[in-house]
Short mmCIF file of C-alpha atoms in Angstrom, two decimals:
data_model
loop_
_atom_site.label_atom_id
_atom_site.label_comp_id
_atom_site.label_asym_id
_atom_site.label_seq_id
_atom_site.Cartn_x
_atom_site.Cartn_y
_atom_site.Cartn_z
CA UNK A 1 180.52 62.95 52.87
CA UNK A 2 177.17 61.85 52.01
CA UNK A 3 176.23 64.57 48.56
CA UNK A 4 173.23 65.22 47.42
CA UNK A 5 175.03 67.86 45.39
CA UNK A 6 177.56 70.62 45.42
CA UNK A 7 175.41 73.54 45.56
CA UNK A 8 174.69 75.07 48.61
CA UNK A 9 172.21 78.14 49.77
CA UNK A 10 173.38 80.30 52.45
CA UNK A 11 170.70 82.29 53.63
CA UNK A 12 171.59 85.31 55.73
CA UNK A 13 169.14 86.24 58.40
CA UNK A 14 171.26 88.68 60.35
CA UNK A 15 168.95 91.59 59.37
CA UNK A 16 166.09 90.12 61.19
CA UNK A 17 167.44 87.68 63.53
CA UNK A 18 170.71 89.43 64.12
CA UNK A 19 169.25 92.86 65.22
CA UNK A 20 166.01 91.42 66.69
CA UNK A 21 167.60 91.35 70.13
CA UNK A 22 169.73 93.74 69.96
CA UNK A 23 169.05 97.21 71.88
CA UNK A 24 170.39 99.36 69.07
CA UNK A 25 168.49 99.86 66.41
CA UNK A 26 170.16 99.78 62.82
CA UNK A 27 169.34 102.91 60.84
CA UNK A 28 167.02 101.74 57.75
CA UNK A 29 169.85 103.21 55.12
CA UNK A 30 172.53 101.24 57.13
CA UNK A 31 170.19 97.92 56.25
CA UNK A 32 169.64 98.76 52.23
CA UNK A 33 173.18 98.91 52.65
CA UNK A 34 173.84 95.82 53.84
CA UNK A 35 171.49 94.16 51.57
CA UNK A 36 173.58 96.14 48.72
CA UNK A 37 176.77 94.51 49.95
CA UNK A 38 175.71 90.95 50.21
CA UNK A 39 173.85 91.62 46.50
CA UNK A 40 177.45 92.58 45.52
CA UNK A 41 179.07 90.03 47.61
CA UNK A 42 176.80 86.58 45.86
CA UNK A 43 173.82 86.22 48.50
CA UNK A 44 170.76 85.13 46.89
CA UNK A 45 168.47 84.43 49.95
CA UNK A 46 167.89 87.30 52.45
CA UNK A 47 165.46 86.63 55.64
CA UNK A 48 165.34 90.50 55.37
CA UNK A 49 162.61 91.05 58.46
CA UNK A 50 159.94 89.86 59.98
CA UNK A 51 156.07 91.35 60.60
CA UNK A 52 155.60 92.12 64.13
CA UNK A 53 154.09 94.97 65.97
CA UNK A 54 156.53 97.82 65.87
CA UNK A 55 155.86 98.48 70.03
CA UNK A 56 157.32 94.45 70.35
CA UNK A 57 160.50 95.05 68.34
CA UNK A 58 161.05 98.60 67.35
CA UNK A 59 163.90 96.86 65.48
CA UNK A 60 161.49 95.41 62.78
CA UNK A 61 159.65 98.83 62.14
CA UNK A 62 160.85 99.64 58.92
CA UNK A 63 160.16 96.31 57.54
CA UNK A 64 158.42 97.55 54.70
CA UNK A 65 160.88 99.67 52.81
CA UNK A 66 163.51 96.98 53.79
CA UNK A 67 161.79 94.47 51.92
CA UNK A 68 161.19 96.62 48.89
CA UNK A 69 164.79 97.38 48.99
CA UNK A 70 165.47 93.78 48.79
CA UNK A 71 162.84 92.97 46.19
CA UNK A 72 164.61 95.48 43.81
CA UNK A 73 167.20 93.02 43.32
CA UNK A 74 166.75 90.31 40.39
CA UNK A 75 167.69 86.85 41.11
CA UNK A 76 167.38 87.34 44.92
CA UNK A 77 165.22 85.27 47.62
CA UNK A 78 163.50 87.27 49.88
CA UNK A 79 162.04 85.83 53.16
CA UNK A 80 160.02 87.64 56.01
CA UNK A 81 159.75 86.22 59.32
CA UNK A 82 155.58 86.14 60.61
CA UNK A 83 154.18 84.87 63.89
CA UNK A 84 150.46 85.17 62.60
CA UNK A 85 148.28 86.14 60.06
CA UNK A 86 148.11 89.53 60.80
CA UNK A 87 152.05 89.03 59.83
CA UNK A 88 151.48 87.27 56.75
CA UNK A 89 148.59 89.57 55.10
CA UNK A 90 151.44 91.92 55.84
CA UNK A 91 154.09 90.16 54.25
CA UNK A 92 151.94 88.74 51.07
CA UNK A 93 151.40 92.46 50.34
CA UNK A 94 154.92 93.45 50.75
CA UNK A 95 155.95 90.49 47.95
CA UNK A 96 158.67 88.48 49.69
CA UNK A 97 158.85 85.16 47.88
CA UNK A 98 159.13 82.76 51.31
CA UNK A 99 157.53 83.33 54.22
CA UNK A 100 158.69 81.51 57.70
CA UNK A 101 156.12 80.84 60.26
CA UNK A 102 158.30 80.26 63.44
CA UNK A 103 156.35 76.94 65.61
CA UNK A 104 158.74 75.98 69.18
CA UNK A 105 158.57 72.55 69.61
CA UNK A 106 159.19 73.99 73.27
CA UNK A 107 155.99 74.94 75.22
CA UNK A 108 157.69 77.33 77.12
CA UNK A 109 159.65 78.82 74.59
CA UNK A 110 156.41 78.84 72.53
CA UNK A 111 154.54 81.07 75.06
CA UNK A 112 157.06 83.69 75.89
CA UNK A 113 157.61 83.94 71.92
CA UNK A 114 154.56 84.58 70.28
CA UNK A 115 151.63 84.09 73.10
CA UNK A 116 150.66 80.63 72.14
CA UNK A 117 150.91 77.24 72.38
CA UNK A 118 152.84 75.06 70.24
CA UNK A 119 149.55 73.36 68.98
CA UNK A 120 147.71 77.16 68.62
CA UNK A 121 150.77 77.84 66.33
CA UNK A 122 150.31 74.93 64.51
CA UNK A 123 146.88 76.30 63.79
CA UNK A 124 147.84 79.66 63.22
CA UNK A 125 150.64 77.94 59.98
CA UNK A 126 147.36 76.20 58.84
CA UNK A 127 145.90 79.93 58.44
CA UNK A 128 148.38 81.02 56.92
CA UNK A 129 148.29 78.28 54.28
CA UNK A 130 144.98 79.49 53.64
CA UNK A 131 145.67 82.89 53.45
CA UNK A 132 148.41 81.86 51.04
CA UNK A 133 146.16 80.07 48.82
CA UNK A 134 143.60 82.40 47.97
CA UNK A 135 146.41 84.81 47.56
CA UNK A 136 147.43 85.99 43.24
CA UNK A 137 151.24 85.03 44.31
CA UNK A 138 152.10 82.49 46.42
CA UNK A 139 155.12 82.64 48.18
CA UNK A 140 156.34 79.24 50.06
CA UNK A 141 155.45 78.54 53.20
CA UNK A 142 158.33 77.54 55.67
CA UNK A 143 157.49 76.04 59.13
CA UNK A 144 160.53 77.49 61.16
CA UNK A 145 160.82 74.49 64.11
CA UNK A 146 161.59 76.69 67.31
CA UNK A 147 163.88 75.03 69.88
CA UNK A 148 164.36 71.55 68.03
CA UNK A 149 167.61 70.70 70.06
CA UNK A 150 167.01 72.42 73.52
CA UNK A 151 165.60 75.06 75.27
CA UNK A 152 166.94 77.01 77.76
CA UNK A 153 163.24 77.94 79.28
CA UNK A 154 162.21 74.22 79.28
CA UNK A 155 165.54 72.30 79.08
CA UNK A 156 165.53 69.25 77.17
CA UNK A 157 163.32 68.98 73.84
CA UNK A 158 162.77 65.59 73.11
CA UNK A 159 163.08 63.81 69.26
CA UNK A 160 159.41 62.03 69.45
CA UNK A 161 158.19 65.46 70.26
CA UNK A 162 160.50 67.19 67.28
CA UNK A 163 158.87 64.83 65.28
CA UNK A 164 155.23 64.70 66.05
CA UNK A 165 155.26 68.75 65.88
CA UNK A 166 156.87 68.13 62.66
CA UNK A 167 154.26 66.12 61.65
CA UNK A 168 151.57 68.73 62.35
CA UNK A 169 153.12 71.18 60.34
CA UNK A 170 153.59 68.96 57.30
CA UNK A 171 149.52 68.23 57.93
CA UNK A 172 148.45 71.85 58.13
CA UNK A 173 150.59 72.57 55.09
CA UNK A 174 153.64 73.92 54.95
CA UNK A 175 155.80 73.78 51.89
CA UNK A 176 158.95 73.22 53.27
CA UNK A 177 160.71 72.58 57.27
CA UNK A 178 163.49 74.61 58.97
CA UNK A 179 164.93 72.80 61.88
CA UNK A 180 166.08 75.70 64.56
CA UNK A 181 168.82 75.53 67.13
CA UNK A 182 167.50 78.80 68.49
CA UNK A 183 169.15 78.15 72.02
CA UNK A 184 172.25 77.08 70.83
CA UNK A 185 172.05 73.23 72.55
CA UNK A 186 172.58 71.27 69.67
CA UNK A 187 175.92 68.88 69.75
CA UNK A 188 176.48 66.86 66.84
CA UNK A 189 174.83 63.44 67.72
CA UNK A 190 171.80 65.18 68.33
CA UNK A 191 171.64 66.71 65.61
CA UNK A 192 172.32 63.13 63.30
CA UNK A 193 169.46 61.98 66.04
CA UNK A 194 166.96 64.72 65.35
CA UNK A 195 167.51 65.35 61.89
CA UNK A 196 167.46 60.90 60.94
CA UNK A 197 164.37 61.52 62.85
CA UNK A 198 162.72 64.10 61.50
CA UNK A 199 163.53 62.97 57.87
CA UNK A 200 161.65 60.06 58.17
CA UNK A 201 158.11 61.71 58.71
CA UNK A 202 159.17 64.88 56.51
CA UNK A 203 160.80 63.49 53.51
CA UNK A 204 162.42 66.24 51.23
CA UNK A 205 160.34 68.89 53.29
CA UNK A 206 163.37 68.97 55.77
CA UNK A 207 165.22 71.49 53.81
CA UNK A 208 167.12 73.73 56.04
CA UNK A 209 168.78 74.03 58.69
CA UNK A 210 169.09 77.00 61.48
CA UNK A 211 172.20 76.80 63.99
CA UNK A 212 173.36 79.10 66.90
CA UNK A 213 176.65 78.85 68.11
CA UNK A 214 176.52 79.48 72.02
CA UNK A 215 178.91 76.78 72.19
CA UNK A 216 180.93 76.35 69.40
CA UNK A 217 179.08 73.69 67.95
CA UNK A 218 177.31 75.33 65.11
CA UNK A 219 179.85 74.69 62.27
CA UNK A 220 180.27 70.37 63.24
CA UNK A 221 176.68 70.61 63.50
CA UNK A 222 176.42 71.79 60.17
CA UNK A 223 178.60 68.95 58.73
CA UNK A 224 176.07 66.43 60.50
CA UNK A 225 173.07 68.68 58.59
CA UNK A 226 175.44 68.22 55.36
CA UNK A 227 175.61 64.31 55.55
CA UNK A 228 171.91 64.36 56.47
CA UNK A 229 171.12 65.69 52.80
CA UNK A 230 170.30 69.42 53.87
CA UNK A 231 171.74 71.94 51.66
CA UNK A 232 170.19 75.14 52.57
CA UNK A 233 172.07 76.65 55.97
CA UNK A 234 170.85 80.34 57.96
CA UNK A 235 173.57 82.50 59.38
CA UNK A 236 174.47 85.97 60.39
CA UNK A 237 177.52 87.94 59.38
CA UNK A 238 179.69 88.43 62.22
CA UNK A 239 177.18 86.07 64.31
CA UNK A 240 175.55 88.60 65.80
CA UNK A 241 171.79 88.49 67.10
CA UNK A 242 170.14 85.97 69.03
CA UNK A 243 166.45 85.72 70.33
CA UNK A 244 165.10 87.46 72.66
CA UNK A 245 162.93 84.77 74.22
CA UNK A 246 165.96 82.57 74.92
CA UNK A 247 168.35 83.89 78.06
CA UNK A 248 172.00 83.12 77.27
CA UNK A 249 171.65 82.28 73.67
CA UNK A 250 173.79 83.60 71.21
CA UNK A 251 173.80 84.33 67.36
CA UNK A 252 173.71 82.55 64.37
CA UNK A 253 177.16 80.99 63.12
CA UNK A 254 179.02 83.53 61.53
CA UNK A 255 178.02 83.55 57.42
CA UNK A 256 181.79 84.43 56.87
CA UNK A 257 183.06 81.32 59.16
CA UNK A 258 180.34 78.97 57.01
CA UNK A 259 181.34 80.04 53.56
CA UNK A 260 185.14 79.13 54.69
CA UNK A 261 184.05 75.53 55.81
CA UNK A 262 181.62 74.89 52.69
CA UNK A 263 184.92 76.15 49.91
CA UNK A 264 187.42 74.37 52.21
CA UNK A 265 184.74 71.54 51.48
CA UNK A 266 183.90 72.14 47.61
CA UNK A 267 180.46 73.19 48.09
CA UNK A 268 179.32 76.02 45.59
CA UNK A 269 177.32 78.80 47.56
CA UNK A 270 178.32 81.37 45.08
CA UNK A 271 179.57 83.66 47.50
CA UNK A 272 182.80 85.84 47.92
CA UNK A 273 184.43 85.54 50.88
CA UNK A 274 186.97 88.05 50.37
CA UNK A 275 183.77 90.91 50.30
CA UNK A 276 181.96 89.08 53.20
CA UNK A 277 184.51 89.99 55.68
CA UNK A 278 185.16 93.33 54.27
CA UNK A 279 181.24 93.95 55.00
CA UNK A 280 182.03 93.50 59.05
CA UNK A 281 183.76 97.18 58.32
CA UNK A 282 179.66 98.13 57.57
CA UNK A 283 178.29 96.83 60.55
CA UNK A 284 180.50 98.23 62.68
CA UNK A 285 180.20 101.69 61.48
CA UNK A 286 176.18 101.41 61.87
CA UNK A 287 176.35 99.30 65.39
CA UNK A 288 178.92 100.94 67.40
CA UNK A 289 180.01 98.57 70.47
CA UNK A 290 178.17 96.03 69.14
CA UNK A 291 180.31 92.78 69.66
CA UNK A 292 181.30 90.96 66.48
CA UNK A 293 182.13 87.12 66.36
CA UNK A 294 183.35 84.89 64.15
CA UNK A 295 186.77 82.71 63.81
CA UNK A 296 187.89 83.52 60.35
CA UNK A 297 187.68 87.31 60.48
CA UNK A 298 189.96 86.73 64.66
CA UNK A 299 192.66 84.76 63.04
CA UNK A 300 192.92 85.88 59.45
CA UNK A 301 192.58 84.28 56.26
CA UNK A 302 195.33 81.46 55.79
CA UNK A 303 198.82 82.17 54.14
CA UNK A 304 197.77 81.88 50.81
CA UNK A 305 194.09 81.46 50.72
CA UNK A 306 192.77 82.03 47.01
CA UNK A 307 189.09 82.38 46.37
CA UNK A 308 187.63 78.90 44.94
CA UNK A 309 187.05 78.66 41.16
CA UNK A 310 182.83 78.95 41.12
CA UNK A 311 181.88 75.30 39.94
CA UNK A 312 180.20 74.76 36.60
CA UNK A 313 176.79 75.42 36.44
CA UNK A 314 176.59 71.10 35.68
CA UNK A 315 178.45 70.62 38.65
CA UNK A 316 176.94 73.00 40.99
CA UNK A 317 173.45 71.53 39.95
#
């Protein structure tokens, strides 16, 4: 496998894109405890919620105190979701460290999302690179690509389109690029086609990568983002969530069915797989009937299975 390293972050976004289309709504004490339990478990990146208008998504309401939970933790990565700079004033005052400005490549998807146009979000990320500079601390700026491998409002998203929206971003500043599956199309030649692609306009900008399962691709799709150089990977526990704005998509691959493949494979995330799964106990409790999914925690741990030995901090760099 092409290496660019051992080292691997595993950001888990279930607390804002797992609940965000969910009906329930997870009790703000049920969330600091989830965020306690990762802590505990190794996470160091948490896309903890995201700034929208409480009447939209009553499940990002408490955003606020969520956030500050998180923040009380040393060593760990905070990110907040925004879809405009109403959003990002929002989160700038709240502290996070990263802030992810979601642009669909999808028109369609685009408009049912967040009101605009793909090219009116475009201009919205350039505000909020503004914003960001003239701001004391200045968190980085992540262009979230919408819809990069499919879309089930539009249908097929073409590459030159993935990469001239890619482009734009890059020119109205953003520090870094997420690539999002967020309807769950990707298969793994699209994704070697997309991300080759987008790499050659974006550089080392193309950073991370965000995959939904709704077909079972998400994990081989990840190996393709692996070989591709990417080495920072989204995911929910139990692979709940999904996005509201995309009929018949599912969640996120499952952080605990991720963290298997990237030991089994020698990559460092830091994190304990033996406490991830025991934290699907937590969201059960504070989601009842909630459906969780995820391979690893269906058929059990092999006969056998130790925990890796953490590389050396030489190695893992």
């Amino acid at each position: 496998m092409n290496s660019r390293g051992n080292k691997v972050i595993v950001q888990e976004v279930g607390l804002r894109d797992g609940l965000q289309s969910l009906s329930q709504v997870m009790a703000t004490d049920d969330k600091k405890r989830w965020i306690d339990a990762a802590y505990a478990a190794g996470v160091r990146h948490i896309e903890a919620a995201s700034f929208v208008p409480p009447r939209l998504l009553p499940q990002m309401a408490d955003a606020q105190e969520v956030i500050a939970h998180a923040l009380s933790y040393p060593g760990l990565t905070v990110t907040a979701l925004v879809p405009n700079l109403k959003g990002a004033q929002r989160a700038l005052e709240a502290g996070v460290h990263r802030i992810v400005a979601p642009v669909s490549v999808s028109a369609a998807h685009s408009q049912a999302n967040v009101r605009k146009s793909p090219q009116e979000m475009v201009e919205e990320l350039h505000g909020i690179r503004l914003l960001i500079d003239e701001a004391p601390a200045k968190p980085i700026l992540i262009a979230g690509l919408s819809t990069a491998f499919g879309c089930t409002l539009q249908g097929q998203v073409p590459v030159d389109e993935v990469v001239q929206v890619s482009r734009l971003v890059l020119q109205a500043g953003c520090d870094l690029l997420a690539l999002g599956d967020t309807t769950g199309h990707a298969t793994p030649g699209q994704a070697d086609d997309v991300l080759r692609a987008v790499r050659q306009v974006a550089g080392d900008k193309l950073a991370i990568a965000h995959f939904h399962d709704t077909r079972g691709l998400g994990l081989a799709n990840t190996l393709i983002a692996l070989e591709h150089g990417i080495r920072e990977f989204d995911a929910t526990l139990g692979g709940i969530g999904g996005c509201p704005h995309a009929p018949g998509a599912s969640g996120n691959i499952a952080t605990e069915d991720l963290i298997f493949m990237l030991d089994s494979l020698h990559y460092h995330s830091g994190i304990d797989l033996i406490q991830l799964l025991a934290m699907r106990e937590l969201l059960q409790q504070s989601l009842p009937g909630v459906q969780l999914y995820g391979s690893l925690a269906r058929a059990g741990l092999p006969q056998g299975y130790a925990t890796p030995h953490p590389l050396s901090e030489k190695a893992a760099a």
